[in-house]
mmCIF file of C-alpha atoms and ligand atoms in Angstrom:
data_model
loop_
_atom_site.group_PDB
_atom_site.id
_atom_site.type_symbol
_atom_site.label_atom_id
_atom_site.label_comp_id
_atom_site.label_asym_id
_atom_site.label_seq_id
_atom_site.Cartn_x
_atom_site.Cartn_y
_atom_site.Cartn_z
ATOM 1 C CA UNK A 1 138.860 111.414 109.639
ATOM 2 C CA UNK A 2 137.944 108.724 107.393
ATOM 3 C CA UNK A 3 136.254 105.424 109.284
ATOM 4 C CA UNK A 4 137.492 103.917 111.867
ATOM 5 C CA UNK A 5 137.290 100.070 113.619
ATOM 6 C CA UNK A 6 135.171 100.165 117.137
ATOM 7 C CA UNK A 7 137.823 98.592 119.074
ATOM 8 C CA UNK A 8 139.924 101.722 120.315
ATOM 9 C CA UNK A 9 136.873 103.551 121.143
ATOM 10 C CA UNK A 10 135.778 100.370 123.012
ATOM 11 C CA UNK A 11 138.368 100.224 125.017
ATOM 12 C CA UNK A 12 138.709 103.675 126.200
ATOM 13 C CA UNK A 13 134.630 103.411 127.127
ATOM 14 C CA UNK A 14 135.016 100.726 129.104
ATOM 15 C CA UNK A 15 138.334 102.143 130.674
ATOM 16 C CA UNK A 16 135.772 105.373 131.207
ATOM 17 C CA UNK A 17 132.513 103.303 132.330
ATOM 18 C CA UNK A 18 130.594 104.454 129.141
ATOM 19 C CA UNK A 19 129.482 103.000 126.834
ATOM 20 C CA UNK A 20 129.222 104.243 122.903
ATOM 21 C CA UNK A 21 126.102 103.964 121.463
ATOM 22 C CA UNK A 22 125.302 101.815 117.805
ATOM 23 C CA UNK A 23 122.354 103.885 116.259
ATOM 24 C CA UNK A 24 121.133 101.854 113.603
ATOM 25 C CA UNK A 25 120.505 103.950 110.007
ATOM 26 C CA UNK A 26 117.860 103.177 107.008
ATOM 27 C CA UNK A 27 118.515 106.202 104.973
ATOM 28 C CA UNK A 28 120.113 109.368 104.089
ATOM 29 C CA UNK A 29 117.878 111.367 106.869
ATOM 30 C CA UNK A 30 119.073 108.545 109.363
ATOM 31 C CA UNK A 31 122.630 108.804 108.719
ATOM 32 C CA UNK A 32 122.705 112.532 109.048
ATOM 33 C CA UNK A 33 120.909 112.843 112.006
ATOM 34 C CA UNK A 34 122.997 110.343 113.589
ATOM 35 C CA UNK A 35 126.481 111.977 112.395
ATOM 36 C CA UNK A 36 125.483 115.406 113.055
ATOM 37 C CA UNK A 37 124.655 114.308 116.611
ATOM 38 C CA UNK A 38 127.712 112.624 117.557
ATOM 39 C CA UNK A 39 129.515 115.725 115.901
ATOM 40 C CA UNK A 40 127.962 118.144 117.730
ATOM 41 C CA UNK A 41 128.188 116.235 120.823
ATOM 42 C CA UNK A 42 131.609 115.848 120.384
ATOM 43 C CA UNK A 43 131.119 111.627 121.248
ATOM 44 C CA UNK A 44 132.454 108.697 119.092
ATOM 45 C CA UNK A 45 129.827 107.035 117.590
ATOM 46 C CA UNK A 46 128.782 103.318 115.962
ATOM 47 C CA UNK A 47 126.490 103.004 112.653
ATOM 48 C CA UNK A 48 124.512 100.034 112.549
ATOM 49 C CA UNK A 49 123.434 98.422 109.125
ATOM 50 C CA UNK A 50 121.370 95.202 109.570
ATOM 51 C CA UNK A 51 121.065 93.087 106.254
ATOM 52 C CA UNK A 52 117.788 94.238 105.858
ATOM 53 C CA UNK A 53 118.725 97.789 105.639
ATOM 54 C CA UNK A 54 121.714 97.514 103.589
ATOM 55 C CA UNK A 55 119.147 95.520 100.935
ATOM 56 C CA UNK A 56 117.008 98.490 101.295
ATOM 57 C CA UNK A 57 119.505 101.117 100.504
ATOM 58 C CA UNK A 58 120.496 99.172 97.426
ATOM 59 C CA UNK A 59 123.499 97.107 98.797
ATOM 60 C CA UNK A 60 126.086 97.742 101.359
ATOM 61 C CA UNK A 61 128.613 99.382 98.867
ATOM 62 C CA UNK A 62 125.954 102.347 98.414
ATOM 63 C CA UNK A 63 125.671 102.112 102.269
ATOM 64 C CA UNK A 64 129.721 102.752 102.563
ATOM 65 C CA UNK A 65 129.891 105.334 100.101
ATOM 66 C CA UNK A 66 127.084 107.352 101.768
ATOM 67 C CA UNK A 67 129.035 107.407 104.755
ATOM 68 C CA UNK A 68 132.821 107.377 103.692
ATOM 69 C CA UNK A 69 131.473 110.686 102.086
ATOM 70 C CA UNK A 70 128.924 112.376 104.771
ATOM 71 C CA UNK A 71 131.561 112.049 106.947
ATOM 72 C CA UNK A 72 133.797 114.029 104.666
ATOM 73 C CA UNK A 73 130.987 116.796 103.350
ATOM 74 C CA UNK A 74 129.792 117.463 107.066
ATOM 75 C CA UNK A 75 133.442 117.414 107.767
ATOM 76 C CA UNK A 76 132.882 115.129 111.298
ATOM 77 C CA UNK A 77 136.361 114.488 113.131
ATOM 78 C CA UNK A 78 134.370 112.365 115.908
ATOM 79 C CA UNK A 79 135.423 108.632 115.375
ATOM 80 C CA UNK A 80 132.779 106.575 113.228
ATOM 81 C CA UNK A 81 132.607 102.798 112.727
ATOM 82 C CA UNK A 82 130.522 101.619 110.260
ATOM 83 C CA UNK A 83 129.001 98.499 111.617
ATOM 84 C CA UNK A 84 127.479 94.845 110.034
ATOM 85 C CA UNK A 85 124.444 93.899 112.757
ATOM 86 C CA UNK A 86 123.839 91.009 112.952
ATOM 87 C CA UNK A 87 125.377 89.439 110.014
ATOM 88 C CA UNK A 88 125.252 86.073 108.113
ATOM 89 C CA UNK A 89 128.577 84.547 107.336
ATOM 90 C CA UNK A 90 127.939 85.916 103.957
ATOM 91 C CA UNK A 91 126.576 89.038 104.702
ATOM 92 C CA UNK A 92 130.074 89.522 106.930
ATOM 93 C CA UNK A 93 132.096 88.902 103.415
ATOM 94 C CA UNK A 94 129.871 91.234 101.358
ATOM 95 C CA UNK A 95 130.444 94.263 104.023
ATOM 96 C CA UNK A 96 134.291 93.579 104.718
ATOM 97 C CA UNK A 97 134.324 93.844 100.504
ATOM 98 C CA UNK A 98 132.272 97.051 100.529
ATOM 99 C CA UNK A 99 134.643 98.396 102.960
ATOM 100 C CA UNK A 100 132.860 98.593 106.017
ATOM 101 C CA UNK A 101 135.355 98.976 109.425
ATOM 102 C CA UNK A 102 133.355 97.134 111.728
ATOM 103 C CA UNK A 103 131.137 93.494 111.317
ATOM 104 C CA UNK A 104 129.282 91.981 113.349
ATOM 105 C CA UNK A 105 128.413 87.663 113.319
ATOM 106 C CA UNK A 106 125.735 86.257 114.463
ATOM 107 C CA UNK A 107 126.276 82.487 115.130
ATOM 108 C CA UNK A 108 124.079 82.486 118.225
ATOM 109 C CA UNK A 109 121.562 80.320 116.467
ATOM 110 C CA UNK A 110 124.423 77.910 115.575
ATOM 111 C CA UNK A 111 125.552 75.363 117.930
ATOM 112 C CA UNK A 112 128.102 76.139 119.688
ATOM 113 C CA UNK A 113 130.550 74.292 117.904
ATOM 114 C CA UNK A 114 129.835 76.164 114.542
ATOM 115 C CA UNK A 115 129.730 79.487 116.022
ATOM 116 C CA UNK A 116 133.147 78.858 117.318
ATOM 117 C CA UNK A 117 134.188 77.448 113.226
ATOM 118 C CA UNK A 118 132.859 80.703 111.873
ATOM 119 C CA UNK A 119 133.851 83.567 113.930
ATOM 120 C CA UNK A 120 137.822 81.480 114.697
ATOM 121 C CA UNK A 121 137.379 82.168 110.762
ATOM 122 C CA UNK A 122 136.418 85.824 110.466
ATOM 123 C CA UNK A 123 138.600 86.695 113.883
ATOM 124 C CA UNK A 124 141.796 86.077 111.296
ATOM 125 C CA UNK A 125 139.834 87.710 108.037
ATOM 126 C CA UNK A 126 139.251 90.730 110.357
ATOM 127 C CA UNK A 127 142.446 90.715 111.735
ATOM 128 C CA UNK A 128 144.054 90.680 108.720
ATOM 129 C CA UNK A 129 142.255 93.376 107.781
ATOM 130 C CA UNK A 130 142.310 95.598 110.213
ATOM 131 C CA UNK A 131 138.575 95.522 111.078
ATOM 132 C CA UNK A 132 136.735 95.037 114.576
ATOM 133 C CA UNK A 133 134.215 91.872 114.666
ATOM 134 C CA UNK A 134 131.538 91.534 117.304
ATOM 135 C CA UNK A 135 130.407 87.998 118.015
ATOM 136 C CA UNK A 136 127.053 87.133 119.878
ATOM 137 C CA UNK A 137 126.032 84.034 122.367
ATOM 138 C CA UNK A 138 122.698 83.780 123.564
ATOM 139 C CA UNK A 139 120.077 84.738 120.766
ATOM 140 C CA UNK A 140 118.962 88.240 121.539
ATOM 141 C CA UNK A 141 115.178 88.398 121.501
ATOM 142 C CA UNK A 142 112.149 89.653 119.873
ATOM 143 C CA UNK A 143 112.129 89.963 116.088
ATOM 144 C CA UNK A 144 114.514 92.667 113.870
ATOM 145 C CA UNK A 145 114.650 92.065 110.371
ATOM 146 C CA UNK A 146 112.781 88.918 109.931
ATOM 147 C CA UNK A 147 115.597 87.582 112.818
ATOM 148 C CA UNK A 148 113.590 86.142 115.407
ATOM 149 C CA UNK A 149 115.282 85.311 119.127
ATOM 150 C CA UNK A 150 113.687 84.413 122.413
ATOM 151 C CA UNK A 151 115.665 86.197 124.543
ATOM 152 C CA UNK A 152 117.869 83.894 126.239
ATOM 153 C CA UNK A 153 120.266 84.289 128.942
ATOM 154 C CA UNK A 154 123.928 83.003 127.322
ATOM 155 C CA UNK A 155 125.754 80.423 128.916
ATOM 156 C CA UNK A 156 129.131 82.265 129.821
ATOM 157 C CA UNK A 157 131.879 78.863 129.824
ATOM 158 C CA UNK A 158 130.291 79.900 125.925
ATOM 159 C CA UNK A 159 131.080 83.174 126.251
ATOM 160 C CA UNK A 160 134.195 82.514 127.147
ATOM 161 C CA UNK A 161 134.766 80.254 124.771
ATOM 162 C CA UNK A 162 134.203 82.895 121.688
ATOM 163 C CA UNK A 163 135.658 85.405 123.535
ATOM 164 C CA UNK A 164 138.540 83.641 124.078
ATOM 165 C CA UNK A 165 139.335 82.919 119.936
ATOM 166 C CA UNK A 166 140.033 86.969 119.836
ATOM 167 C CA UNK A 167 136.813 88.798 118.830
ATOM 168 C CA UNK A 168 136.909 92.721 119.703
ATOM 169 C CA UNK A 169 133.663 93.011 121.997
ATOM 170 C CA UNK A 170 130.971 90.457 122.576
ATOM 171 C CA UNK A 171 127.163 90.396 122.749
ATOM 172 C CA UNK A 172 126.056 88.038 125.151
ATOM 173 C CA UNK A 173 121.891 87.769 125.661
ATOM 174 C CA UNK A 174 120.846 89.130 129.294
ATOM 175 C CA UNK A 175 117.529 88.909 129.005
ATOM 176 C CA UNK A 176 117.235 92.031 126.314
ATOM 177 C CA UNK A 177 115.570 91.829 123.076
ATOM 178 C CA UNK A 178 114.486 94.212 120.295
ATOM 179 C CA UNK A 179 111.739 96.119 119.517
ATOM 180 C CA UNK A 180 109.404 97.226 122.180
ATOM 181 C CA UNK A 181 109.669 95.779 126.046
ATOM 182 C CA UNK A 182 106.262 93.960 126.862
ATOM 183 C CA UNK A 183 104.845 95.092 130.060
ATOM 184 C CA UNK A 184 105.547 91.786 132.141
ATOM 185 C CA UNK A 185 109.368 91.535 130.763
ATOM 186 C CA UNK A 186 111.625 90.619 133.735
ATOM 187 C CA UNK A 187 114.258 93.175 133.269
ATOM 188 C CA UNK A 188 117.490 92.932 132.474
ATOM 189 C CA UNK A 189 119.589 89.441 134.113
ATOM 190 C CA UNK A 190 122.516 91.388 136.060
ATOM 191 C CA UNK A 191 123.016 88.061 137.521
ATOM 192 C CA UNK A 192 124.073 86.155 134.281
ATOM 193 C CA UNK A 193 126.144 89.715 132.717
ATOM 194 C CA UNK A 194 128.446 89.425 136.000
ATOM 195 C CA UNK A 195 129.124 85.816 135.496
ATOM 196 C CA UNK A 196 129.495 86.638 131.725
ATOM 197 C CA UNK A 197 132.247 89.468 132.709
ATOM 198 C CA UNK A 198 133.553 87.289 135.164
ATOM 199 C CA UNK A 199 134.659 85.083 132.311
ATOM 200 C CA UNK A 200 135.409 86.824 130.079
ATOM 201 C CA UNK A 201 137.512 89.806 131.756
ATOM 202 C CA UNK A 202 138.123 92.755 129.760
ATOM 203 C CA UNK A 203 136.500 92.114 126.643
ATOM 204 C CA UNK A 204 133.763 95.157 126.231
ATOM 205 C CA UNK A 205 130.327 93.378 126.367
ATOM 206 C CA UNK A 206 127.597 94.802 123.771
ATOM 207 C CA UNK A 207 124.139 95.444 124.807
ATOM 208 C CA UNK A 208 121.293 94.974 122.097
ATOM 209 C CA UNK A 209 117.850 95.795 122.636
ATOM 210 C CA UNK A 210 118.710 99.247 123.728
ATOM 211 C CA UNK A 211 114.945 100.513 123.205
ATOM 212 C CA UNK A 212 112.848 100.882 126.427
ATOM 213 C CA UNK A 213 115.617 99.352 128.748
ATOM 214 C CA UNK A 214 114.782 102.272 131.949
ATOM 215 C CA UNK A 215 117.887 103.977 132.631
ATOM 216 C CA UNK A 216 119.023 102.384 135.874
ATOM 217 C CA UNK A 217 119.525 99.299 134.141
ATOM 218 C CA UNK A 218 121.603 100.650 131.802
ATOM 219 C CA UNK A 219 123.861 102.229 133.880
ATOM 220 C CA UNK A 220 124.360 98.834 136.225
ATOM 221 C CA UNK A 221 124.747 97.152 133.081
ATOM 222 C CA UNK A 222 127.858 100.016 131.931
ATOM 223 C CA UNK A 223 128.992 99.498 135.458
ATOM 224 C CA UNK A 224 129.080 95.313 134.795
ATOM 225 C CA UNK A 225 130.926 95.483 131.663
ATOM 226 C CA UNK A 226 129.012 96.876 128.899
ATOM 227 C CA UNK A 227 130.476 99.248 126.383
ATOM 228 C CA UNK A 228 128.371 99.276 123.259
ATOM 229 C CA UNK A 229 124.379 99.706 123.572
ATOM 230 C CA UNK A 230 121.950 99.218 120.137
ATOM 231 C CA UNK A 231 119.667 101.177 119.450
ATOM 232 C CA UNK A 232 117.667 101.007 116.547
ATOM 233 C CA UNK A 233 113.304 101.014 117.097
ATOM 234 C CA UNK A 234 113.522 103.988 119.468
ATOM 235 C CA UNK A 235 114.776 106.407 116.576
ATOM 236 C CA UNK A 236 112.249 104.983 114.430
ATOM 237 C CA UNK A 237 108.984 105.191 116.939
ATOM 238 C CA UNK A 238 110.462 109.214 117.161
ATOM 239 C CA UNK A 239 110.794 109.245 113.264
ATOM 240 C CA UNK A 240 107.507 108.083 113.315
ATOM 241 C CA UNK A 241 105.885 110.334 115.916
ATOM 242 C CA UNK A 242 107.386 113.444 114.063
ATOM 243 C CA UNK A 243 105.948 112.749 110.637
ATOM 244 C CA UNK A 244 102.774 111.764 111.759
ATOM 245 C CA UNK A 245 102.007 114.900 114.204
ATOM 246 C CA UNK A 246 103.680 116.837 110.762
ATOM 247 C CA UNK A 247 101.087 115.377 108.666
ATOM 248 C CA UNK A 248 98.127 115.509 111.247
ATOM 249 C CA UNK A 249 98.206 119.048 111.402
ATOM 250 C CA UNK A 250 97.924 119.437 107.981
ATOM 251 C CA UNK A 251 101.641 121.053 107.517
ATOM 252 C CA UNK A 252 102.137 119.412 104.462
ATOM 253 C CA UNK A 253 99.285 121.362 102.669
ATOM 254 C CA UNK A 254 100.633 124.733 103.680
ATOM 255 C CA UNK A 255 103.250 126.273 100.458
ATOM 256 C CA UNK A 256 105.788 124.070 99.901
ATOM 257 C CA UNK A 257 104.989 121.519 102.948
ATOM 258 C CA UNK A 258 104.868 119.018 100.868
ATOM 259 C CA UNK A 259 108.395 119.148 99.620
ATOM 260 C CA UNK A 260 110.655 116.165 101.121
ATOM 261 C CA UNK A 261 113.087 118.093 102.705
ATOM 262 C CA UNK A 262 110.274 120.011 104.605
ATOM 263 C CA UNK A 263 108.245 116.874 105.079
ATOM 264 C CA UNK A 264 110.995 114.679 107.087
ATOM 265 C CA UNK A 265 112.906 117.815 108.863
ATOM 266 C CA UNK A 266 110.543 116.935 111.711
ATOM 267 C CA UNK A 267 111.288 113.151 111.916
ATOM 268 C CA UNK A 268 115.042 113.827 111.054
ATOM 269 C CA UNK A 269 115.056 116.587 113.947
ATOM 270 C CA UNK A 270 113.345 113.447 116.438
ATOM 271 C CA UNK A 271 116.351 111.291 115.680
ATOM 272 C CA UNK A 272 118.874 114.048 116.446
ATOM 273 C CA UNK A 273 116.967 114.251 119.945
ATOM 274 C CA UNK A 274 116.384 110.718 120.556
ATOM 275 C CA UNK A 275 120.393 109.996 119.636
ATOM 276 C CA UNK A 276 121.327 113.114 122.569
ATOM 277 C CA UNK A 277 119.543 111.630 125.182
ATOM 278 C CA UNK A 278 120.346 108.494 124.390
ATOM 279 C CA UNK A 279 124.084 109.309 124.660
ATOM 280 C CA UNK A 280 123.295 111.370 127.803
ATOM 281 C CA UNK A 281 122.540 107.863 129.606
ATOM 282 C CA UNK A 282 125.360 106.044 128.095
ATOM 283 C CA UNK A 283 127.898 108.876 129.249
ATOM 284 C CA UNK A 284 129.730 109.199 125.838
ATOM 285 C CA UNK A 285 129.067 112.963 124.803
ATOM 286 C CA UNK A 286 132.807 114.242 125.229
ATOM 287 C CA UNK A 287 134.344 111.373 124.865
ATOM 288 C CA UNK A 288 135.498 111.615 120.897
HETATM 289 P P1 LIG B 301 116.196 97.981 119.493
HETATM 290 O O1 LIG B 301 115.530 98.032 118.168
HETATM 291 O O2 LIG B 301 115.382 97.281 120.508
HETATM 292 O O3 LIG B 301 116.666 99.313 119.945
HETATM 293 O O4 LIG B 301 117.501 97.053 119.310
HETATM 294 C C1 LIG B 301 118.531 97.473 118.468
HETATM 295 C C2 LIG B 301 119.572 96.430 118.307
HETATM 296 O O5 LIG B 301 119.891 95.702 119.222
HETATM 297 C C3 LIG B 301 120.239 96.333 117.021
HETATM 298 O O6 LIG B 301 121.050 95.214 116.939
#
């Protein structure tokens, strides 16, 4: 199976009360790990690019290709959307070009008014196109990519408002933001994601920030409506971990240690284990 958009698998998670998970990639090692994973797991899966990683693997159209053909060498049959994060209104037109089946805008720095211009515009590109498109109210917080949010709660008459122009699945802030939780961070607003679902009925509600968030939370959130979590710094604090404890004991002195395949086997191996539990908690393994 070639790519495919996020909306059916969307739908039939938040049918299930699951959610899929996006598992953001920077490289070859990242984009195996994650595939393999999902494959083995049997579980639909979600590949996030952010603009910053796309620029770092050379541009989204060497991004697509990677996948389009990892996905047919590793022969995976699981369902795979290849996924804009957060994306500029030109980044969006630069993926949907490289042939990407998912995109994501981010107007939720935009007032209102122009968020509602931009995505009413990519709802019909998308459309037309056959793609899914995630909008976002609320400005997630903490910083990813040079993209810097507070982490506000969204107003949900906003929410509704996007929601309402046709988008597939909407990412409304909570309360969540990337990177790392700080010890005095509030937890997660339940209060404002049930008067977000209220509004917005059964559109399936994305969850950024997916790093740190303890597990009871994300369940109540899956059970209020979400149906696509983000992760992205947890794979790379276990990339991280991997390669350093590799290096610290001196592995890549011993023979061949120092050969690249040897030297990131750990950190690729602490992705594939980071992705399983991840997807343990979100209650997609199965579900492809
Ligand atoms: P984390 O880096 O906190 O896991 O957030 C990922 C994310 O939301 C990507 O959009």
């Amino acid at each position: 199976m070639g790519l495919v958009t996020a909306k059916e698998m969307l739908e039939k998670a938040l049918k299930g009360k699951y959610a899929v998970g996006q598992f953001n990639i920077n490289n070859l090692e990242w984009t195996k790990s994650v595939l393999q994973t999902a494959q083995e797991l049997n579980a639909p899966v979600i590949l996030g690019v952010s603009e910053g990683a796309g620029k770092y693997m050379t541009g989204f159209k060497t991004v697509a290709a990677m996948v389009k053909a990892m996905i047919e060498e590793l022969k995976i049959t699981v369902p795979v959307a290849l996924h804009l994060d957060h994306g500029t209104y030109e980044g969006c037109y630069k993926c949907i070009k490289a042939g990407f089946s998912s995109i994501m805008f981010d107007g939720s720095h935009f007032p209102i008014e122009e968020n509602v211009a931009k995505t009413t515009e990519l709802v019909h590109v998308c459309n037309q196109l056959g793609l899914s498109l995630e909008a976002e109210v609320g400005a997630i917080g903490g910083e990813e990519d040079g993209v810097i949010g507070k982490g506000e709660c969204a107003d949900p008459e906003e929410c509704k408002k996007i929601a309402d122009l046709g988008v597939t699945m909407l990412a409304a802030g909570i309360g969540n933001i990337h990177g790392k939780y700080p010890a005095n961070w509030p937890g997660l607003s339940f209060e404002t994601l049930a008067a977000v679902k209220e509004k917005v009925g059964e559109m399936p509600l994305v969850l950024h920030g997916g790093t740190g968030i303890p597990t009871d939370q994300i369940k109540k959130a899956i059970s209020l409506g979400v149906a696509k979590i983000n992760v992205n710094t947890e794979c790379q604090l276990a990339f991280q971990e991997a390669t350093r404890k590799y290096v610290e004991e001196g592995k890549d002195l011993v023979g061949k240690g120092f050969d690249p395949r040897k030297l990131l086997a750990p950190g690729a191996q602490a992705i594939k284990d980071t992705v399983k539990q991840k997807m343990e908690i979100f209650g997609c393994i199965g579900k492809a």
